Amino acid sequence: MTLMREKTILELYEAMYTSRYLEKIVTQLWEKGNIYGEMHLGIGEEAIIAGVLSHLIPGDAISTDHRSTPPFVMRGVDIESLLLEFLGHPKGLCSGLGGHMHLFCKELLLTSSGIVGSSGPSAVGFALATKYQKTKNIAVAFFGEGSMNQGMLLESLNLASSLNLPVLFICKDNNWAITTRSNEVTGGVLLDRVRGFGIEAREVDGSDCMAVWQAVETAIPRLRKRNPAPYFIQASCTHNEGHFLGDPLLRFHRSPKKELGAVTGPLTKSVLHYKGGRLDKRISSVSNVLALIAKARAQLSFSNDPIRRLEKTQTHLKDQFAQIKLKVEKKINSISERVLNLVQEEASL
Ligand SMILES: Cc1ncc(C[n+]2csc(CCOP(=O)(O)OP(=O)(O)O)c2C)c(N)n1
Ligand SMILES: [Mg+2]
């Protein structure tokens, strides 16, 4: 196991905190109505993204899913153009047409898509290109465990293995796909499934950025060698903000009186209504909803927060962490103020 340098730990912290603080600002913008529609945060995944990206070199490609903010920001995309993109502004990264889910940055070889599982094929495409170009570059595919039941991702694993492509597959496993518990709809064991394609695969605690960093450190030589081989990492994580901002399951958990109050009437009516399905079916549907709310509460784990985890284990770096926080907050606050001023000025014209 490689001993991690203090500098690397501080870099990981800065990367994670930058993404976290930016997503806090994004949350405020969404709550105020400046960002329309769904917003999927990567809060809780920062250790995975930072631990992987720390090993990348120029020319490596990243293809990610609907939680694109952490990889894009940690890879160095201009924060202002990212925020403007989320606001749907023409000066945004993709002229305001992509929103937060469908992003592309040609210079840094970054792409994201809301089509679950699609980061697999695009990473395989990138990796095939690097093979033709005979570079040492690799492609990373980030996706959730829900994607592991998508045909295109399984086809990507097969292609990467049969063509010996340098693809690092990173499965961010929170065991939820919106309101479905993934283990209830998944046959067999994921790592066995991947090994069945002839791909080396391992598990890691994805809330521990140092553990992720170490796991990728082991994988990189296999990916960058002359005859590369793909590699697969299943990294556990927790989304304490639920599937997306305003997640109804979490709203029930956070303000039970308000949320349950609003649905109690319609739910009772649906059970007692004289028309419709059999009474026992209706009752069981309502109890399914209540069970789902309870499961959503069970998924939350603030002790799994990657930033708190690092702060707790590296107490000797407390002062440096505090300085990083101040620096990051100052930078992002000034960017978001600029962005908001621009948008408000334009709205008043
Ligand atoms: C092909 C496709 N099917 C369904 C959806 C709807 N959908 C959006 S996110 C999501 C769940 C994805 O779960 P997972 O891959 O585990 O990612 P997580 O949201 O947990 O990070 C689904 C089913 C979609 N966007 N694309
Ligand atoms: Mg998931």
Short mmCIF file of C-alpha atoms and ligand atoms in Angstrom, two decimals:
data_model
loop_
_atom_site.label_atom_id
_atom_site.label_comp_id
_atom_site.label_asym_id
_atom_site.label_seq_id
_atom_site.Cartn_x
_atom_site.Cartn_y
_atom_site.Cartn_z
CA MET A 1 0.00 0.00 0.00
CA THR A 2 1.39 3.43 -0.98
CA LEU A 3 1.77 5.88 1.86
CA MET A 4 -0.30 8.95 1.03
CA ARG A 5 1.42 12.31 1.15
CA GLU A 6 -0.13 15.11 3.18
CA LYS A 7 -0.28 17.22 0.03
CA THR A 8 -2.46 14.61 -1.68
CA ILE A 9 -4.82 14.42 1.30
CA LEU A 10 -5.21 18.20 1.28
CA GLU A 11 -5.83 18.18 -2.48
CA LEU A 12 -8.52 15.55 -2.03
CA TYR A 13 -10.11 17.65 0.70
CA GLU A 14 -10.08 20.78 -1.46
CA ALA A 15 -11.58 18.93 -4.42
CA MET A 16 -14.35 17.46 -2.25
CA TYR A 17 -15.12 20.71 -0.45
CA THR A 18 -15.20 22.73 -3.69
CA SER A 19 -17.78 20.38 -5.11
CA ARG A 20 -19.76 20.30 -1.85
CA TYR A 21 -19.86 24.06 -1.44
CA LEU A 22 -20.78 24.61 -5.08
CA GLU A 23 -23.65 22.16 -4.69
CA LYS A 24 -24.83 24.05 -1.62
CA ILE A 25 -25.02 27.18 -3.77
CA VAL A 26 -26.76 25.17 -6.49
CA THR A 27 -29.31 24.03 -3.88
CA GLN A 28 -30.04 27.65 -2.95
CA LEU A 29 -30.43 28.62 -6.61
CA TRP A 30 -32.80 25.70 -7.16
CA GLU A 31 -34.83 26.56 -4.07
CA LYS A 32 -35.16 30.16 -5.25
CA GLY A 33 -36.36 28.96 -8.64
CA ASN A 34 -33.30 30.16 -10.60
CA ILE A 35 -32.62 26.57 -11.70
CA TYR A 36 -35.59 24.87 -13.29
CA GLY A 37 -36.58 21.23 -13.23
CA GLU A 38 -34.79 18.33 -11.62
CA MET A 39 -31.41 18.75 -9.98
CA HIS A 40 -29.38 15.67 -9.05
CA LEU A 41 -26.57 16.39 -6.65
CA GLY A 42 -23.38 14.43 -6.15
CA ILE A 43 -23.34 15.11 -2.42
CA GLY A 44 -22.06 11.93 -0.77
CA GLU A 45 -20.09 10.83 -3.85
CA GLU A 46 -17.26 13.33 -3.52
CA ALA A 47 -14.75 10.84 -2.08
CA ILE A 48 -15.22 8.52 -5.05
CA ILE A 49 -14.81 11.26 -7.62
CA ALA A 50 -11.87 12.94 -5.88
CA GLY A 51 -10.09 9.62 -5.22
CA VAL A 52 -10.34 8.65 -8.90
CA LEU A 53 -9.62 12.04 -10.49
CA SER A 54 -6.52 12.51 -8.38
CA HIS A 55 -4.84 9.83 -10.55
CA LEU A 56 -5.81 11.23 -13.94
CA ILE A 57 -3.43 12.94 -16.33
CA PRO A 58 -4.11 15.32 -19.23
CA GLY A 59 -5.73 13.49 -22.11
CA ASP A 60 -7.67 11.05 -19.92
CA ALA A 61 -11.40 11.10 -20.57
CA ILE A 62 -14.33 11.00 -18.16
CA SER A 63 -17.84 10.03 -18.94
CA THR A 64 -20.39 10.42 -16.20
CA ASP A 65 -24.05 10.11 -15.35
CA HIS A 66 -26.75 12.52 -14.14
CA ARG A 67 -24.65 13.56 -11.10
CA SER A 68 -22.19 15.55 -13.19
CA THR A 69 -21.23 18.46 -10.92
CA PRO A 70 -18.47 16.78 -8.85
CA PRO A 71 -16.51 15.30 -11.80
CA PHE A 72 -16.86 18.43 -13.92
CA VAL A 73 -15.81 20.80 -11.20
CA MET A 74 -13.01 18.60 -9.86
CA ARG A 75 -11.57 18.17 -13.36
CA GLY A 76 -11.30 21.94 -13.65
CA VAL A 77 -14.27 23.12 -15.67
CA ASP A 78 -14.81 26.85 -15.16
CA ILE A 79 -17.32 27.17 -12.30
CA GLU A 80 -18.96 30.26 -13.76
CA SER A 81 -19.72 28.57 -17.07
CA LEU A 82 -21.04 25.53 -15.18
CA LEU A 83 -23.38 27.62 -13.02
CA LEU A 84 -24.59 29.56 -16.07
CA GLU A 85 -25.27 26.24 -17.78
CA PHE A 86 -27.40 25.06 -14.84
CA LEU A 87 -29.34 28.32 -15.16
CA GLY A 88 -29.93 27.63 -18.85
CA HIS A 89 -27.95 30.73 -19.85
CA PRO A 90 -26.51 31.10 -23.40
CA LYS A 91 -23.08 31.80 -21.87
CA GLY A 92 -23.14 28.43 -20.09
CA LEU A 93 -20.75 25.56 -20.80
CA CYS A 94 -23.10 24.10 -23.43
CA SER A 95 -24.87 27.35 -24.35
CA GLY A 96 -27.50 26.64 -21.71
CA LEU A 97 -28.89 23.73 -23.72
CA GLY A 98 -27.60 20.84 -21.59
CA GLY A 99 -28.68 21.80 -18.09
CA HIS A 100 -26.93 19.87 -15.33
CA MET A 101 -27.31 16.43 -16.90
CA HIS A 102 -26.20 16.69 -20.50
CA LEU A 103 -22.80 18.30 -20.50
CA PHE A 104 -19.80 18.21 -22.76
CA CYS A 105 -16.39 19.78 -22.45
CA LYS A 106 -14.27 19.08 -25.50
CA GLU A 107 -11.02 20.54 -24.11
CA LEU A 108 -11.07 18.34 -21.00
CA LEU A 109 -12.69 15.30 -22.64
CA LEU A 110 -15.64 15.27 -20.28
CA THR A 111 -19.16 14.16 -21.03
CA SER A 112 -22.30 13.46 -19.05
CA SER A 113 -25.71 12.06 -19.82
CA GLY A 114 -28.99 11.46 -18.02
CA ILE A 115 -29.49 8.21 -19.96
CA VAL A 116 -28.77 5.65 -17.27
CA GLY A 117 -25.89 3.36 -18.26
CA SER A 118 -24.71 5.48 -21.20
CA SER A 119 -21.41 6.47 -19.60
CA GLY A 120 -20.27 2.90 -20.40
CA PRO A 121 -20.45 3.13 -24.22
CA SER A 122 -18.93 6.61 -24.35
CA ALA A 123 -16.01 5.61 -22.12
CA VAL A 124 -15.42 2.55 -24.31
CA GLY A 125 -15.39 4.86 -27.36
CA PHE A 126 -12.84 7.16 -25.73
CA ALA A 127 -10.69 4.19 -24.74
CA LEU A 128 -10.82 2.70 -28.23
CA ALA A 129 -9.56 6.03 -29.59
CA THR A 130 -6.64 6.10 -27.13
CA LYS A 131 -5.72 2.58 -28.24
CA TYR A 132 -5.60 3.63 -31.88
CA GLN A 133 -3.62 6.73 -30.97
CA LYS A 134 -1.21 4.58 -28.91
CA THR A 135 -1.27 6.96 -25.93
CA LYS A 136 -1.16 5.95 -22.28
CA ASN A 137 -4.47 7.67 -21.66
CA ILE A 138 -7.44 5.98 -20.09
CA ALA A 139 -11.19 6.56 -19.92
CA VAL A 140 -13.26 6.56 -16.74
CA ALA A 141 -16.95 5.68 -16.66
CA PHE A 142 -18.89 6.78 -13.58
CA PHE A 143 -22.35 5.28 -13.09
CA GLY A 144 -24.72 4.19 -10.35
CA GLU A 145 -25.38 0.57 -9.39
CA GLY A 146 -28.85 0.96 -10.98
CA SER A 147 -27.08 1.10 -14.36
CA MET A 148 -25.65 -2.36 -13.83
CA ASN A 149 -28.95 -3.79 -15.07
CA GLN A 150 -28.80 -1.73 -18.28
CA GLY A 151 -27.90 -3.70 -21.40
CA MET A 152 -25.60 -1.02 -22.83
CA LEU A 153 -23.43 -1.03 -19.72
CA LEU A 154 -23.08 -4.82 -19.84
CA GLU A 155 -22.21 -4.58 -23.55
CA SER A 156 -19.57 -1.99 -22.64
CA LEU A 157 -18.01 -4.33 -20.08
CA ASN A 158 -17.92 -7.06 -22.69
CA LEU A 159 -16.35 -4.82 -25.36
CA ALA A 160 -13.79 -3.34 -22.97
CA SER A 161 -12.75 -6.83 -21.93
CA SER A 162 -12.67 -8.41 -25.39
CA LEU A 163 -10.81 -5.47 -26.98
CA ASN A 164 -8.51 -4.96 -23.94
CA LEU A 165 -9.47 -1.32 -23.51
CA PRO A 166 -8.19 0.97 -20.76
CA VAL A 167 -11.53 1.72 -19.16
CA LEU A 168 -11.86 2.29 -15.44
CA PHE A 169 -15.46 1.41 -14.55
CA ILE A 170 -16.57 3.08 -11.34
CA CYS A 171 -19.88 1.91 -9.93
CA LYS A 172 -21.16 4.34 -7.29
CA ASP A 173 -23.34 2.08 -5.21
CA ASN A 174 -25.95 3.72 -2.96
CA ASN A 175 -28.33 0.74 -3.40
CA TRP A 176 -31.11 3.03 -4.67
CA ALA A 177 -32.35 3.76 -8.17
CA ILE A 178 -34.85 6.57 -7.54
CA THR A 179 -37.40 4.75 -5.32
CA THR A 180 -36.25 1.18 -6.08
CA ARG A 181 -33.91 -0.69 -3.78
CA SER A 182 -31.37 -1.96 -6.30
CA ASN A 183 -30.61 -5.21 -4.46
CA GLU A 184 -34.29 -6.16 -4.81
CA VAL A 185 -34.09 -6.06 -8.62
CA THR A 186 -30.56 -7.37 -9.16
CA GLY A 187 -29.73 -11.02 -9.74
CA GLY A 188 -26.51 -12.43 -8.32
CA VAL A 189 -23.52 -10.52 -7.06
CA LEU A 190 -22.33 -7.53 -9.11
CA LEU A 191 -18.62 -8.20 -8.69
CA ASP A 192 -19.11 -11.83 -9.80
CA ARG A 193 -21.05 -10.58 -12.80
CA VAL A 194 -18.17 -8.29 -13.79
CA ARG A 195 -15.56 -11.01 -13.21
CA GLY A 196 -17.64 -13.19 -15.54
CA PHE A 197 -16.60 -10.79 -18.33
CA GLY A 198 -12.95 -11.45 -17.44
CA ILE A 199 -12.52 -8.05 -15.78
CA GLU A 200 -10.66 -7.56 -12.53
CA ALA A 201 -13.05 -6.11 -9.97
CA ARG A 202 -12.99 -5.02 -6.34
CA GLU A 203 -15.04 -3.25 -3.72
CA VAL A 204 -14.14 -0.16 -1.75
CA ASP A 205 -15.66 2.06 0.92
CA GLY A 206 -16.64 5.00 -1.28
CA SER A 207 -17.10 7.36 1.65
CA ASP A 208 -13.41 7.10 2.45
CA CYS A 209 -11.46 9.15 -0.10
CA MET A 210 -8.14 7.69 1.02
CA ALA A 211 -9.40 4.13 0.50
CA VAL A 212 -10.68 5.06 -2.96
CA TRP A 213 -7.37 6.75 -3.78
CA GLN A 214 -5.49 3.58 -2.75
CA ALA A 215 -7.79 1.32 -4.78
CA VAL A 216 -7.29 3.40 -7.93
CA GLU A 217 -3.54 3.55 -7.28
CA THR A 218 -3.53 -0.26 -7.63
CA ALA A 219 -5.67 -0.19 -10.76
CA ILE A 220 -3.81 2.48 -12.72
CA PRO A 221 -0.71 0.46 -13.77
CA ARG A 222 -2.98 -2.22 -15.31
CA LEU A 223 -4.84 0.48 -17.24
CA ARG A 224 -1.83 2.44 -18.47
CA LYS A 225 0.40 -0.45 -19.54
CA ARG A 226 1.15 -1.21 -23.18
CA ASN A 227 -1.45 -4.00 -23.31
CA PRO A 228 -4.07 -2.55 -21.01
CA ALA A 229 -6.99 -4.23 -19.32
CA PRO A 230 -10.18 -2.69 -17.99
CA TYR A 231 -10.75 -2.50 -14.25
CA PHE A 232 -13.93 -2.26 -12.18
CA ILE A 233 -14.46 -0.70 -8.76
CA GLN A 234 -17.70 -0.90 -6.79
CA ALA A 235 -17.67 1.99 -4.35
CA SER A 236 -20.40 2.32 -1.71
CA CYS A 237 -21.88 5.75 -1.00
CA THR A 238 -24.84 7.50 0.61
CA HIS A 239 -26.97 10.26 -0.89
CA ASN A 240 -28.12 12.25 2.09
CA GLU A 241 -29.97 14.58 -0.28
CA GLY A 242 -31.99 11.73 -1.78
CA HIS A 243 -32.38 11.08 -5.50
CA PHE A 244 -32.85 14.72 -6.46
CA LEU A 245 -33.53 18.06 -4.81
CA GLY A 246 -37.00 18.06 -3.34
CA ASP A 247 -37.00 14.24 -3.14
CA PRO A 248 -40.51 13.44 -1.79
CA LEU A 249 -39.24 10.50 0.31
CA LEU A 250 -36.83 12.78 2.14
CA ARG A 251 -39.39 15.53 2.50
CA PHE A 252 -41.54 13.05 4.44
CA HIS A 253 -38.58 12.27 6.62
CA ARG A 254 -37.58 15.90 7.22
CA SER A 255 -40.99 17.47 7.83
CA PRO A 256 -43.30 14.52 8.54
CA LYS A 257 -46.19 16.58 9.92
CA LYS A 258 -46.35 18.92 6.95
CA GLU A 259 -45.85 16.29 4.24
CA LEU A 260 -47.95 13.50 5.75
CA GLY A 261 -50.67 16.03 6.57
CA ALA A 262 -50.94 16.90 2.89
CA VAL A 263 -51.31 13.30 1.69
CA THR A 264 -53.26 11.70 4.54
CA GLY A 265 -56.60 12.90 3.15
CA PRO A 266 -56.08 11.73 -0.46
CA LEU A 267 -54.55 8.41 0.70
CA THR A 268 -57.46 7.67 3.05
CA LYS A 269 -59.89 8.64 0.30
CA SER A 270 -58.15 6.30 -2.16
CA VAL A 271 -58.52 3.39 0.31
CA LEU A 272 -62.13 4.10 1.19
CA HIS A 273 -63.34 4.96 -2.32
CA TYR A 274 -66.17 2.62 -3.31
CA LYS A 275 -64.78 2.15 -6.86
CA GLY A 276 -61.39 0.81 -7.93
CA GLY A 277 -59.33 -2.26 -7.06
CA ARG A 278 -59.92 -4.72 -4.19
CA LEU A 279 -59.75 -3.19 -0.72
CA ASP A 280 -56.82 -5.40 0.39
CA LYS A 281 -54.83 -4.31 -2.72
CA ARG A 282 -55.50 -0.65 -1.96
CA ILE A 283 -54.44 -1.06 1.66
CA SER A 284 -51.28 -2.87 0.62
CA SER A 285 -50.41 -0.05 -1.86
CA VAL A 286 -50.64 2.51 0.92
CA SER A 287 -48.50 0.37 3.23
CA ASN A 288 -45.95 0.03 0.40
CA VAL A 289 -45.70 3.82 0.24
CA LEU A 290 -45.22 4.04 4.01
CA ALA A 291 -42.58 1.26 3.93
CA LEU A 292 -40.70 3.16 1.21
CA ILE A 293 -40.63 6.28 3.36
CA ALA A 294 -39.20 4.24 6.25
CA LYS A 295 -36.54 2.73 3.94
CA ALA A 296 -35.58 6.21 2.73
CA ARG A 297 -34.94 7.21 6.32
CA ALA A 298 -32.80 4.10 6.81
CA GLN A 299 -30.56 5.05 3.87
CA LEU A 300 -29.41 8.28 5.52
CA SER A 301 -26.08 8.14 7.25
CA PHE A 302 -24.26 11.29 8.17
CA SER A 303 -21.37 9.27 9.58
CA ASN A 304 -20.76 8.21 5.95
CA ASP A 305 -20.31 11.81 4.82
CA PRO A 306 -16.94 11.74 3.02
CA ILE A 307 -15.89 15.21 4.12
CA ARG A 308 -16.69 14.60 7.78
CA ARG A 309 -14.95 11.22 7.54
CA LEU A 310 -11.71 12.83 6.40
CA GLU A 311 -11.96 15.58 9.01
CA LYS A 312 -12.48 12.98 11.72
CA THR A 313 -9.58 10.75 10.74
CA GLN A 314 -7.08 13.53 9.92
CA THR A 315 -7.53 15.78 12.94
CA HIS A 316 -3.91 16.97 12.70
CA LEU A 317 -4.86 18.75 9.45
CA LYS A 318 -7.71 20.68 11.10
CA ASP A 319 -6.18 24.12 10.52
CA GLN A 320 -5.29 23.44 6.90
CA PHE A 321 -8.85 22.15 6.30
CA ALA A 322 -10.28 25.34 7.81
CA GLN A 323 -8.10 27.50 5.52
CA ILE A 324 -9.16 25.51 2.47
CA LYS A 325 -12.82 25.99 3.41
CA LEU A 326 -12.43 29.76 3.68
CA LYS A 327 -10.60 29.98 0.36
CA VAL A 328 -13.17 27.83 -1.47
CA GLU A 329 -16.18 29.65 -0.01
CA LYS A 330 -14.76 33.06 -0.90
CA LYS A 331 -14.08 32.00 -4.49
CA ILE A 332 -17.46 30.34 -5.07
CA ASN A 333 -19.43 33.12 -3.34
CA SER A 334 -17.92 35.72 -5.61
CA ILE A 335 -18.63 33.62 -8.73
CA SER A 336 -22.23 32.98 -7.74
CA GLU A 337 -22.78 36.67 -6.96
CA ARG A 338 -21.44 37.58 -10.39
CA VAL A 339 -23.67 35.02 -12.05
CA LEU A 340 -26.77 36.17 -10.18
CA ASN A 341 -26.05 39.83 -10.94
CA LEU A 342 -25.69 39.04 -14.62
CA VAL A 343 -28.94 37.11 -14.70
CA GLN A 344 -30.81 39.81 -12.75
CA GLU A 345 -29.43 42.59 -14.94
CA GLU A 346 -30.51 40.75 -18.08
CA ALA A 347 -33.96 40.08 -16.63
CA SER A 348 -34.45 43.79 -15.94
CA LEU A 349 -33.60 44.85 -19.51
C1 LIG B 1 -32.22 4.45 -19.74
C2 LIG B 1 -32.89 5.15 -18.59
N1 LIG B 1 -33.81 4.49 -17.87
C3 LIG B 1 -34.43 5.10 -16.82
C4 LIG B 1 -34.10 6.39 -16.51
C5 LIG B 1 -34.78 7.08 -15.32
N2 LIG B 1 -33.80 7.20 -14.24
C6 LIG B 1 -33.14 8.33 -13.98
S1 LIG B 1 -32.07 8.20 -12.72
C7 LIG B 1 -32.50 6.59 -12.46
C8 LIG B 1 -31.89 5.78 -11.36
C9 LIG B 1 -30.47 5.55 -11.55
O1 LIG B 1 -29.97 4.85 -10.47
P1 LIG B 1 -28.42 4.71 -10.32
O2 LIG B 1 -27.82 4.39 -11.64
O3 LIG B 1 -28.16 3.77 -9.20
O4 LIG B 1 -27.96 6.19 -9.96
P2 LIG B 1 -28.27 7.06 -8.65
O5 LIG B 1 -29.41 7.97 -9.03
O6 LIG B 1 -28.59 6.17 -7.52
O7 LIG B 1 -27.03 7.83 -8.43
C10 LIG B 1 -33.47 6.18 -13.38
C11 LIG B 1 -34.05 4.83 -13.42
C12 LIG B 1 -33.14 7.05 -17.29
N3 LIG B 1 -32.78 8.31 -17.04
N4 LIG B 1 -32.52 6.41 -18.30
MG MG B 2 -27.94 4.21 -7.18
#
